[in-house]
Short mmCIF file of C-alpha atoms in Angstrom, two decimals:
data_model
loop_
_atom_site.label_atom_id
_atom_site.label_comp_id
_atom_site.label_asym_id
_atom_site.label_seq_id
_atom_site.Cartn_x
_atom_site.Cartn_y
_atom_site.Cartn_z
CA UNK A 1 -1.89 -48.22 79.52
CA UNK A 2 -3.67 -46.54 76.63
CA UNK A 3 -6.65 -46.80 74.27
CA UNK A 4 -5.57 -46.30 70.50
CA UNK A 5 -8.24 -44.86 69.11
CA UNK A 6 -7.68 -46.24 65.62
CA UNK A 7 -6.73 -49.57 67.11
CA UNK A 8 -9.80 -51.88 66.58
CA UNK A 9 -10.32 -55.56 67.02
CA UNK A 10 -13.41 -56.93 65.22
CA UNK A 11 -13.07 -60.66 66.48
CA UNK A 12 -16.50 -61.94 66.41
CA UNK A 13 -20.22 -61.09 64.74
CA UNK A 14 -23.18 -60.03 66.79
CA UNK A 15 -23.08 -58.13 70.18
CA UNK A 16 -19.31 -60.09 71.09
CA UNK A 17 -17.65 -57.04 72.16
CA UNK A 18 -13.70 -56.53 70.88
CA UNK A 19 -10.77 -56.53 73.10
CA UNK A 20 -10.95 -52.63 73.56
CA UNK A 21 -15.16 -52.86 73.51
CA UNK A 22 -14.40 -54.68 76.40
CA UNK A 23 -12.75 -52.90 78.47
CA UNK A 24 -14.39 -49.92 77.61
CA UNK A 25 -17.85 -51.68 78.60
CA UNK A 26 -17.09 -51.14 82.44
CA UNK A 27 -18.14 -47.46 81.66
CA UNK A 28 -21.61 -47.99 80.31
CA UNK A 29 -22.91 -50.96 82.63
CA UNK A 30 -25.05 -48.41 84.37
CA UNK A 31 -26.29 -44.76 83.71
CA UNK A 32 -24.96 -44.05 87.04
CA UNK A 33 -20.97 -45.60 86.75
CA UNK A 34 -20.89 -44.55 90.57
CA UNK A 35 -23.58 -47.41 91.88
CA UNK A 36 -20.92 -49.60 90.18
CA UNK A 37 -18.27 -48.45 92.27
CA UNK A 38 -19.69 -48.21 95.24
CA UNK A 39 -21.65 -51.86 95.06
CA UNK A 40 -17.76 -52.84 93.88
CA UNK A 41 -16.09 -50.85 97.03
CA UNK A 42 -17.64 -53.22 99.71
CA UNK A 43 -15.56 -56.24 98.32
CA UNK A 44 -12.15 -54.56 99.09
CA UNK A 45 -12.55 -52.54 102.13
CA UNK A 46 -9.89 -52.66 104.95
CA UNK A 47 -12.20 -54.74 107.06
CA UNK A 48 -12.25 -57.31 104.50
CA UNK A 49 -8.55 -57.68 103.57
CA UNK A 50 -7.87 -57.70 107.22
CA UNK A 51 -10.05 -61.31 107.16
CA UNK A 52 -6.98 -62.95 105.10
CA UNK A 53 -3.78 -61.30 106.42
CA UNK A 54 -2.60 -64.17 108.41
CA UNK A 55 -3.09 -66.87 105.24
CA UNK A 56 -1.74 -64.27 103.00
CA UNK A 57 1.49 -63.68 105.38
CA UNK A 58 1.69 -67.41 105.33
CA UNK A 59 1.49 -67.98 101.66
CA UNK A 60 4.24 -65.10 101.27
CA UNK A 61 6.53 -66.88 103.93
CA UNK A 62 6.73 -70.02 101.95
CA UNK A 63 6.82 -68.62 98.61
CA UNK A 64 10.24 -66.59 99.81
CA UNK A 65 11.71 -69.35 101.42
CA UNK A 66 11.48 -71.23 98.57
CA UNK A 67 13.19 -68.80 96.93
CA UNK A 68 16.59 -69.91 94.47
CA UNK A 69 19.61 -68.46 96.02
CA UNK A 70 19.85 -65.06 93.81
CA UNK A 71 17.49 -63.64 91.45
CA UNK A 72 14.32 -60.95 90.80
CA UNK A 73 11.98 -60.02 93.67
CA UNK A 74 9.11 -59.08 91.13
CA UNK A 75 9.27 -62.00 89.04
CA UNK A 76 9.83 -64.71 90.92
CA UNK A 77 7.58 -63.19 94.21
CA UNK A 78 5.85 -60.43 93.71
CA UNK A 79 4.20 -60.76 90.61
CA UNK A 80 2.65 -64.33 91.70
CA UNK A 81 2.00 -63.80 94.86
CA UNK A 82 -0.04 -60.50 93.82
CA UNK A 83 -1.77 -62.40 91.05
CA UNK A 84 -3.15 -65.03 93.96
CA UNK A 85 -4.16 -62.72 96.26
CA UNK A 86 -5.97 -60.66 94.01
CA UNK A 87 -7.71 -63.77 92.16
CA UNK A 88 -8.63 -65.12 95.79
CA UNK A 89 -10.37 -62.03 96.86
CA UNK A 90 -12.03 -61.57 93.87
CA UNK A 91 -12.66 -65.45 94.04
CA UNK A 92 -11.96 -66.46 90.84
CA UNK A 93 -11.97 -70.73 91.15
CA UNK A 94 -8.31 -71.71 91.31
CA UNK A 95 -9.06 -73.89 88.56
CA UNK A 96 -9.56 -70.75 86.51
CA UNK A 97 -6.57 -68.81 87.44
CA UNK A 98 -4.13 -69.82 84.78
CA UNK A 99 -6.52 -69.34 82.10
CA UNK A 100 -7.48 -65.65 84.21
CA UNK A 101 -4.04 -64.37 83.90
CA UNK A 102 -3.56 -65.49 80.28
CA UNK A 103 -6.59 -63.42 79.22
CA UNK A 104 -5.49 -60.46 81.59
CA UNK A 105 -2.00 -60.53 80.20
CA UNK A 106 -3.60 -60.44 76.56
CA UNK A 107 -6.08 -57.49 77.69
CA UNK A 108 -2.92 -55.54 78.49
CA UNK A 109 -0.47 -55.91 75.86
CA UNK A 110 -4.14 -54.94 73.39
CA UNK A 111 -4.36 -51.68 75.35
CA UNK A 112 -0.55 -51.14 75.42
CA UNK A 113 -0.37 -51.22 70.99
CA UNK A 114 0.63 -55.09 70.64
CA UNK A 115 -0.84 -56.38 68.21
CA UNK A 116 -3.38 -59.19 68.71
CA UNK A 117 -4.54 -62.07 66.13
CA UNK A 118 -8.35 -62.19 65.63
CA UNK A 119 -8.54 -65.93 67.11
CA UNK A 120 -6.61 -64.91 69.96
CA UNK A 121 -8.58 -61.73 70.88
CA UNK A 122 -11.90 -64.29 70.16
CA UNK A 123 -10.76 -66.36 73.49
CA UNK A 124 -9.55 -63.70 75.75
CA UNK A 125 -13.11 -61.93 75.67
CA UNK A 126 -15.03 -65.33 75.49
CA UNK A 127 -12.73 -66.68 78.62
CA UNK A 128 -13.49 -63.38 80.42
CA UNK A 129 -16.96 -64.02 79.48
CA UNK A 130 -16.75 -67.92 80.67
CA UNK A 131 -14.29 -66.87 84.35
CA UNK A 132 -16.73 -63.82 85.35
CA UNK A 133 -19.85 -66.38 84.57
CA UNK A 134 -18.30 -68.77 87.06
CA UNK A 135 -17.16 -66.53 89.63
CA UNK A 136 -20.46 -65.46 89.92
CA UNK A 137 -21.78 -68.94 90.10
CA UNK A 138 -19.38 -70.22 93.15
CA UNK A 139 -20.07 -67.23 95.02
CA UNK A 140 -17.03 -67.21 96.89
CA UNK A 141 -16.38 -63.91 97.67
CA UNK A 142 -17.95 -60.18 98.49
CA UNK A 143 -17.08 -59.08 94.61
CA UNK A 144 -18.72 -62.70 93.70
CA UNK A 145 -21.86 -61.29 95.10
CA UNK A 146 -21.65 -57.67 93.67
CA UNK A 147 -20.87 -59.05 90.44
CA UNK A 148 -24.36 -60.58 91.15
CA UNK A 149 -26.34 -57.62 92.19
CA UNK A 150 -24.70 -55.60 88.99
CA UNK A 151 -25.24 -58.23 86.41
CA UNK A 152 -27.92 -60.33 87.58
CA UNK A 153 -29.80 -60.53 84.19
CA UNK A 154 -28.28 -63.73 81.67
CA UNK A 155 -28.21 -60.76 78.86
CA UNK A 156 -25.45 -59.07 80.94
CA UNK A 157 -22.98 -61.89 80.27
CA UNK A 158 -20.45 -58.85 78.49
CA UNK A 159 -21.23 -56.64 81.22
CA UNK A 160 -19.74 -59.10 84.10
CA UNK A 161 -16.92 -59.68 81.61
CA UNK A 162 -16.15 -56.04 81.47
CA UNK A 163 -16.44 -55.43 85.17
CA UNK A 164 -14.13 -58.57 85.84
CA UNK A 165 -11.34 -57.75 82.95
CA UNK A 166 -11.25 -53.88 84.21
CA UNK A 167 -10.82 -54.70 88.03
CA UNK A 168 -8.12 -57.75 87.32
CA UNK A 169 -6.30 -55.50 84.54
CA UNK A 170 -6.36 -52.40 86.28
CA UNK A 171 -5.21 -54.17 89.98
CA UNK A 172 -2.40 -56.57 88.87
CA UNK A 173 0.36 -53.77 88.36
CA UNK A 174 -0.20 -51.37 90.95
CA UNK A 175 -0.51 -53.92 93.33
CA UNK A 176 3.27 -55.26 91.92
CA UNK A 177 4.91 -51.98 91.78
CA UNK A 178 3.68 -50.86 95.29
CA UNK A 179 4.63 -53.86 97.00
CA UNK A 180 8.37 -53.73 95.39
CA UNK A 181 8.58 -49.98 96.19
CA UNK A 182 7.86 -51.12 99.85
CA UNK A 183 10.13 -53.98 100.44
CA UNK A 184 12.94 -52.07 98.43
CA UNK A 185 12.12 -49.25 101.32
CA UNK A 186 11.91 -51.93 103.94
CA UNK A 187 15.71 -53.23 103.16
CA UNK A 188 16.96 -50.49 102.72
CA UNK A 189 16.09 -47.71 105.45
CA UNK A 190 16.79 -49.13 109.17
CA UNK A 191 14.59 -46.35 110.02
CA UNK A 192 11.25 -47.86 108.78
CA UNK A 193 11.38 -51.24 110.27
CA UNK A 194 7.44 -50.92 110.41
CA UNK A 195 6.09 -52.42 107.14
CA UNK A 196 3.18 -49.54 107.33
CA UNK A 197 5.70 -47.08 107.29
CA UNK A 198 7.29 -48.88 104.55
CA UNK A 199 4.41 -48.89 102.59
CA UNK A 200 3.68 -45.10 102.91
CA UNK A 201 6.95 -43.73 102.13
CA UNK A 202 6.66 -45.90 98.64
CA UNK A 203 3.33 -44.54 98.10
CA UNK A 204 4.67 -40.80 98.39
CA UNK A 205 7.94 -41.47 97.07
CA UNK A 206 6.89 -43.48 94.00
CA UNK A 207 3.31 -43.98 93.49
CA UNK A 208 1.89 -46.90 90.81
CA UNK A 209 -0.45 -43.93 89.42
CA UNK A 210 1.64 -41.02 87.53
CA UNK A 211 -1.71 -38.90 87.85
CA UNK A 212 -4.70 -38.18 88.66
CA UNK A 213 -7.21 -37.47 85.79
CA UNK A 214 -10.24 -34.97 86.72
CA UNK A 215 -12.93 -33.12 85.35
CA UNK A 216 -13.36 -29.78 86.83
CA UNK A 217 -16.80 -29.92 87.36
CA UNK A 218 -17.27 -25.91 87.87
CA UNK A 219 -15.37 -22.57 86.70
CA UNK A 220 -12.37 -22.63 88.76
CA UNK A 221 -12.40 -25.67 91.10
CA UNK A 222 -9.41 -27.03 89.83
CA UNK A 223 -6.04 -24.49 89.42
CA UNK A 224 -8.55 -21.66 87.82
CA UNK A 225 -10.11 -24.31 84.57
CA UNK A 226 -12.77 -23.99 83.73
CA UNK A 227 -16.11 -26.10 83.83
CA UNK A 228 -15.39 -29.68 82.00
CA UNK A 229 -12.24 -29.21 81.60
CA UNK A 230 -9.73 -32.32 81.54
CA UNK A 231 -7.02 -32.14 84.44
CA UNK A 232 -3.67 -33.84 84.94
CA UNK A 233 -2.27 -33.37 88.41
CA UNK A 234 1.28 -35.13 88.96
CA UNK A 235 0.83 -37.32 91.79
CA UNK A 236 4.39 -37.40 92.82
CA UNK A 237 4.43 -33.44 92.55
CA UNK A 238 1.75 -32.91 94.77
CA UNK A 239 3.14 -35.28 97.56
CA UNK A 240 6.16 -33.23 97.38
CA UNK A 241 4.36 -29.96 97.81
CA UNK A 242 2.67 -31.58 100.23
CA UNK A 243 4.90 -33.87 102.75
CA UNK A 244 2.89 -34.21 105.52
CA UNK A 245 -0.10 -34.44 103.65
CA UNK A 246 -2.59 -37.09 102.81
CA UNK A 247 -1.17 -39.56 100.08
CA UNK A 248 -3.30 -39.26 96.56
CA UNK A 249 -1.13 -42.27 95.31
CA UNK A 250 -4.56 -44.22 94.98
CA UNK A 251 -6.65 -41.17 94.43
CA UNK A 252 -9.03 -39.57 97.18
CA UNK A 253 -12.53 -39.65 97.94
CA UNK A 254 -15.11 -41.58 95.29
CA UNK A 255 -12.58 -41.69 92.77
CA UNK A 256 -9.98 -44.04 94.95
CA UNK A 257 -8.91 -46.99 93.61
CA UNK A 258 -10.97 -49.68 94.46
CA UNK A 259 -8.16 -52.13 95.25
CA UNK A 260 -6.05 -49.57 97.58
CA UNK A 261 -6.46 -51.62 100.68
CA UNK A 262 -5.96 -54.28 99.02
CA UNK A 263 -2.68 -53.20 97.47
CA UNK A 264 -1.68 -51.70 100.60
CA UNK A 265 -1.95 -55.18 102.70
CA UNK A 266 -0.08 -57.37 99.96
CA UNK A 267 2.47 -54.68 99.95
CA UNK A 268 3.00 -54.59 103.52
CA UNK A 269 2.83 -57.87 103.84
CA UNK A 270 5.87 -58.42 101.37
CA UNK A 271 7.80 -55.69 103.21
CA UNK A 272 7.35 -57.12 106.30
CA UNK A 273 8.79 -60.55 105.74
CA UNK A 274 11.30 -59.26 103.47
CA UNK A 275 13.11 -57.34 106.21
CA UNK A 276 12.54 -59.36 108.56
CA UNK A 277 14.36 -62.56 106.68
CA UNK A 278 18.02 -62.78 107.51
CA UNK A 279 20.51 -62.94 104.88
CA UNK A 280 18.57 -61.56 102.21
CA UNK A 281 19.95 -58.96 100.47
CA UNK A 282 17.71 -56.72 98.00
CA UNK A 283 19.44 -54.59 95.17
CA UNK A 284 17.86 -50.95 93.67
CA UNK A 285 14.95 -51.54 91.59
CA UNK A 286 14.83 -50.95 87.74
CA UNK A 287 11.67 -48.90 86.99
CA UNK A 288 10.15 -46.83 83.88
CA UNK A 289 7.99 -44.75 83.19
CA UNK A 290 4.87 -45.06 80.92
CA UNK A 291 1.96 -42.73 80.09
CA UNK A 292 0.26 -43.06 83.19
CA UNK A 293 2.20 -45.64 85.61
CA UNK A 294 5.35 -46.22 87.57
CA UNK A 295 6.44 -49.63 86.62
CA UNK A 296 8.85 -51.66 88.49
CA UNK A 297 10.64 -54.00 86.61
CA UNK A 298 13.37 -56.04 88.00
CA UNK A 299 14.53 -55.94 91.90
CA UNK A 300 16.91 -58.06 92.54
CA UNK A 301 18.05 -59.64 95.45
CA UNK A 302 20.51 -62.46 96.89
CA UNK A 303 20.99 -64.83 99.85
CA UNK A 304 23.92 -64.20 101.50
CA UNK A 305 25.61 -66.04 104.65
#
């Protein structure tokens, strides 16, 4: 998804950020953007999604046996089940999750061109606004808490909004496309009956992330650029050049995505009960391409006897 520049939404006087002054927010909380991240990180390490694997698994279980007889994988599983894990960790109060998604869903069709009405764009960034404030206030989770440390003064009401929209905007559809990349690799190759192994080859094979965007930060750290220089670097390229290398589908070091455990476990998760379930029989996914993503959009499947 992508900024237009000459794309603005004026929706309300005084310091009421737009749709786009929003999201852009998340990068002028702090001087330092990295004490963000790294208060943010502790939320969604390993050790922490690890705490909610079995009720996860569970959840999935009964969501896929409930499942009509034919149909899509993303629609009617992935995408919901990948909305309510990520809500839970970030611990959103259920009774805020509708009203969550509905502003989410607005915050991305704003940043992919679609034009919003002014009313419209008024309640996405006040519900933000209203879901961080509460978050915060149940205190039901390690982001909870950060959210806390970060925006601790009543002033920074726009600032937990912006933290809140960026994480749940930028985690909803990586999290979906990884997890259908793994269980289409999990029904489809005997050979990686392990949903870990499932869950790597979809990150090499097909990351969410197109790229990763860098600064060279001296003359020739990066391919010969030189110092400040914008880079691009293909993800699925370098995994290619590289096969038995690291995977970069999440980015490396400081700059990973802070949800890549988290994606990781909800994906492996999915491809772990869907080859395991007898008599279910999942199609090739339909994906595109956008600026800066792999989306998956449709994988169908079918019970058969």
């Amino acid at each position: 998804m992508t900024m237009q520049p000459d794309q603005v939404l004026s929706t309300a006087p005084g310091d009421v950020p737009d749709l786009f002054g929003l999201m852009a927010r998340w990068y002028s909380v702090r001087p330092d953007h990295a004490e963000i991240s790294a208060r943010l990180r502790r939320a969604f390490t390993p050790r922490q999604m690890e705490r909610h694997r079995s009720e996860f698994t569970v959840r999935f279980q009964d969501r896929l046996s409930n499942l009509p007889p034919e149909g899509d994988l993303v629609k009617q599983l992935l995408r919901p089940f990948c909305d309510e894990v990520l809500l839970h960790q970030l611990g959103v109060p259920v009774r805020l999750w509708d009203d969550a998604l509905r502003a989410a869903v607005l915050l991305e069709m704003a940043l992919d061109g679609v034009p919003i009405k002014a009313k419209v764009a008024t309640w996405t960034v006040h519900m933000m606004a209203d879901v961080a404030a509460e978050t915060m206030t149940a205190g039901m989770s390690p982001f909870a808490e950060s959210l806390q440390e970060i925006c601790a003064h009543p002033s920074q009401r726009w600032d937990a909004a912006a933290i809140l929209s960026q994480v749940l905007v930028a985690g909803r559809t990586p999290t979906v496309s990884l997890a259908a990349a793994a269980c289409e690799v999990a029904a489809h190759r005997a050979g990686d009956d392990d949903a870990l192994s499932a869950v790597a080859r979809a990150e090499f094979e097909t990351p969410p992330f197109r790229y990763l965007r860098r600064t060279a930060t001296r003359e020739g750290a990066v391919a010969g650029c030189p110092a400040g220089a914008a880079v691009s670097i293909d993800i699925r390229a370098l995994h290619e050049a590289e096969p038995a290398g690291r995977s970069h589908a999440f980015g490396i070091g400081t700059h990973r995505c802070l949800g890549s455990a988290l994606a990781r476990m909800t994906a492996a998760i999915a491809a772990a009960a869907v080859s395991e379930t007898a008599g279910l029989s999942v199609g090739s996914a339909t994906r595109r391409r956008t600026d800066d993503m792999h989306l998956t959009d449709c994988l169908p499947y079918r019970r058969v006897p």
